């Protein structure tokens, strides 16, 4: 795994590249400053679990607004169960 930090486009907080086995995080975005663990687990879901975005229900794989909201165990289980 190669984890790098840099400035990405305005609406992107992180990018996963399967071919390079890498994640690039925009360390200047607000989301990185307040939700680091959620953001990394989301990207790990892409890279290691081949999970896509899931916007139909609350999910750590949601395109935007992913947050544990006090339900960390639920979201970790949801990530690894693939449901």
PDB file of C-alpha atoms in Angstrom:
ATOM      1  CA  UNK A   1       0.000   0.000   0.000  1.00  0.00           C
ATOM      2  CA  UNK A   2       1.263   3.425  -0.928  1.00  0.00           C
ATOM      3  CA  UNK A   3      -0.472   6.246   0.944  1.00  0.00           C
ATOM      4  CA  UNK A   4       0.280   9.764  -0.256  1.00  0.00           C
ATOM      5  CA  UNK A   5      -1.030  13.188   0.611  1.00  0.00           C
ATOM      6  CA  UNK A   6      -1.590  16.092  -1.713  1.00  0.00           C
ATOM      7  CA  UNK A   7      -4.120  18.545  -3.073  1.00  0.00           C
ATOM      8  CA  UNK A   8      -6.921  17.029  -5.176  1.00  0.00           C
ATOM      9  CA  UNK A   9      -9.822  18.639  -7.023  1.00  0.00           C
ATOM     10  CA  UNK A  10     -12.410  20.568  -5.035  1.00  0.00           C
ATOM     11  CA  UNK A  11     -14.972  17.760  -4.642  1.00  0.00           C
ATOM     12  CA  UNK A  12     -12.569  14.861  -4.092  1.00  0.00           C
ATOM     13  CA  UNK A  13     -11.203  13.975  -0.664  1.00  0.00           C
ATOM     14  CA  UNK A  14      -9.283  10.875  -1.686  1.00  0.00           C
ATOM     15  CA  UNK A  15      -8.533   8.703  -4.709  1.00  0.00           C
ATOM     16  CA  UNK A  16      -7.832   4.966  -4.820  1.00  0.00           C
ATOM     17  CA  UNK A  17      -5.740   3.524  -7.650  1.00  0.00           C
ATOM     18  CA  UNK A  18      -5.932  -0.274  -7.837  1.00  0.00           C
ATOM     19  CA  UNK A  19      -3.226  -0.513 -10.491  1.00  0.00           C
ATOM     20  CA  UNK A  20      -0.712   1.228  -8.227  1.00  0.00           C
ATOM     21  CA  UNK A  21      -2.091  -0.213  -4.986  1.00  0.00           C
ATOM     22  CA  UNK A  22      -2.266   3.350  -3.701  1.00  0.00           C
ATOM     23  CA  UNK A  23      -4.480   5.891  -1.999  1.00  0.00           C
ATOM     24  CA  UNK A  24      -3.979   9.634  -2.334  1.00  0.00           C
ATOM     25  CA  UNK A  25      -5.620  11.784   0.334  1.00  0.00           C
ATOM     26  CA  UNK A  26      -6.293  15.500   0.070  1.00  0.00           C
ATOM     27  CA  UNK A  27      -4.936  16.533   3.453  1.00  0.00           C
ATOM     28  CA  UNK A  28      -6.309  20.054   2.970  1.00  0.00           C
ATOM     29  CA  UNK A  29      -9.959  18.998   2.795  1.00  0.00           C
ATOM     30  CA  UNK A  30     -12.155  19.506   5.845  1.00  0.00           C
ATOM     31  CA  UNK A  31     -13.300  15.901   5.848  1.00  0.00           C
ATOM     32  CA  UNK A  32      -9.726  14.677   6.365  1.00  0.00           C
ATOM     33  CA  UNK A  33      -9.370  17.022   9.310  1.00  0.00           C
ATOM     34  CA  UNK A  34     -12.495  15.776  11.117  1.00  0.00           C
ATOM     35  CA  UNK A  35     -13.137  12.192   9.892  1.00  0.00           C
ATOM     36  CA  UNK A  36      -9.776  10.564   9.148  1.00  0.00           C
ATOM     37  CA  UNK A  37     -10.639   7.046  10.230  1.00  0.00           C
ATOM     38  CA  UNK A  38     -13.905   6.962   8.264  1.00  0.00           C
ATOM     39  CA  UNK A  39     -12.155   8.323   5.193  1.00  0.00           C
ATOM     40  CA  UNK A  40      -9.338   5.758   5.320  1.00  0.00           C
ATOM     41  CA  UNK A  41     -11.717   2.845   5.936  1.00  0.00           C
ATOM     42  CA  UNK A  42     -13.786   4.017   2.962  1.00  0.00           C
ATOM     43  CA  UNK A  43     -10.715   3.998   0.723  1.00  0.00           C
ATOM     44  CA  UNK A  44      -9.537   0.660   2.162  1.00  0.00           C
ATOM     45  CA  UNK A  45     -12.979  -0.672   1.223  1.00  0.00           C
ATOM     46  CA  UNK A  46     -12.275   0.274  -2.389  1.00  0.00           C
ATOM     47  CA  UNK A  47      -8.691  -0.964  -2.474  1.00  0.00           C
ATOM     48  CA  UNK A  48      -8.750  -4.145  -0.422  1.00  0.00           C
ATOM     49  CA  UNK A  49     -12.403  -5.247  -0.435  1.00  0.00           C
ATOM     50  CA  UNK A  50     -13.299  -4.151  -3.988  1.00  0.00           C
ATOM     51  CA  UNK A  51     -16.318  -2.295  -2.640  1.00  0.00           C
ATOM     52  CA  UNK A  52     -17.979   0.355  -4.753  1.00  0.00           C
ATOM     53  CA  UNK A  53     -19.975   3.341  -3.571  1.00  0.00           C
ATOM     54  CA  UNK A  54     -23.259   2.617  -1.824  1.00  0.00           C
ATOM     55  CA  UNK A  55     -25.635   5.552  -1.597  1.00  0.00           C
ATOM     56  CA  UNK A  56     -28.923   3.685  -1.178  1.00  0.00           C
ATOM     57  CA  UNK A  57     -28.681   3.523   2.621  1.00  0.00           C
ATOM     58  CA  UNK A  58     -26.346   4.657   5.385  1.00  0.00           C
ATOM     59  CA  UNK A  59     -22.971   3.147   4.575  1.00  0.00           C
ATOM     60  CA  UNK A  60     -19.290   3.765   5.118  1.00  0.00           C
ATOM     61  CA  UNK A  61     -19.083   3.373   1.325  1.00  0.00           C
ATOM     62  CA  UNK A  62     -21.403   6.336   0.684  1.00  0.00           C
ATOM     63  CA  UNK A  63     -20.123   8.820  -1.883  1.00  0.00           C
ATOM     64  CA  UNK A  64     -20.386  11.752   0.520  1.00  0.00           C
ATOM     65  CA  UNK A  65     -21.125  12.382   4.155  1.00  0.00           C
ATOM     66  CA  UNK A  66     -19.783   9.155   5.604  1.00  0.00           C
ATOM     67  CA  UNK A  67     -19.649   9.380   9.370  1.00  0.00           C
ATOM     68  CA  UNK A  68     -19.953   6.915  12.210  1.00  0.00           C
ATOM     69  CA  UNK A  69     -22.412   9.201  14.011  1.00  0.00           C
ATOM     70  CA  UNK A  70     -21.853   7.184  17.174  1.00  0.00           C
ATOM     71  CA  UNK A  71     -22.388   3.857  15.369  1.00  0.00           C
ATOM     72  CA  UNK A  72     -18.810   2.810  14.660  1.00  0.00           C
ATOM     73  CA  UNK A  73     -19.378  -0.924  15.252  1.00  0.00           C
ATOM     74  CA  UNK A  74     -22.363  -0.965  12.874  1.00  0.00           C
ATOM     75  CA  UNK A  75     -20.408   0.714  10.062  1.00  0.00           C
ATOM     76  CA  UNK A  76     -17.305  -1.446  10.495  1.00  0.00           C
ATOM     77  CA  UNK A  77     -19.500  -4.575  10.362  1.00  0.00           C
ATOM     78  CA  UNK A  78     -21.332  -3.211   7.323  1.00  0.00           C
ATOM     79  CA  UNK A  79     -18.028  -2.545   5.552  1.00  0.00           C
ATOM     80  CA  UNK A  80     -16.696  -6.070   6.039  1.00  0.00           C
ATOM     81  CA  UNK A  81     -19.984  -7.906   5.506  1.00  0.00           C
ATOM     82  CA  UNK A  82     -20.397  -6.342   2.070  1.00  0.00           C
ATOM     83  CA  UNK A  83     -24.082  -5.712   2.665  1.00  0.00           C
TER      84      UNK A  83
END
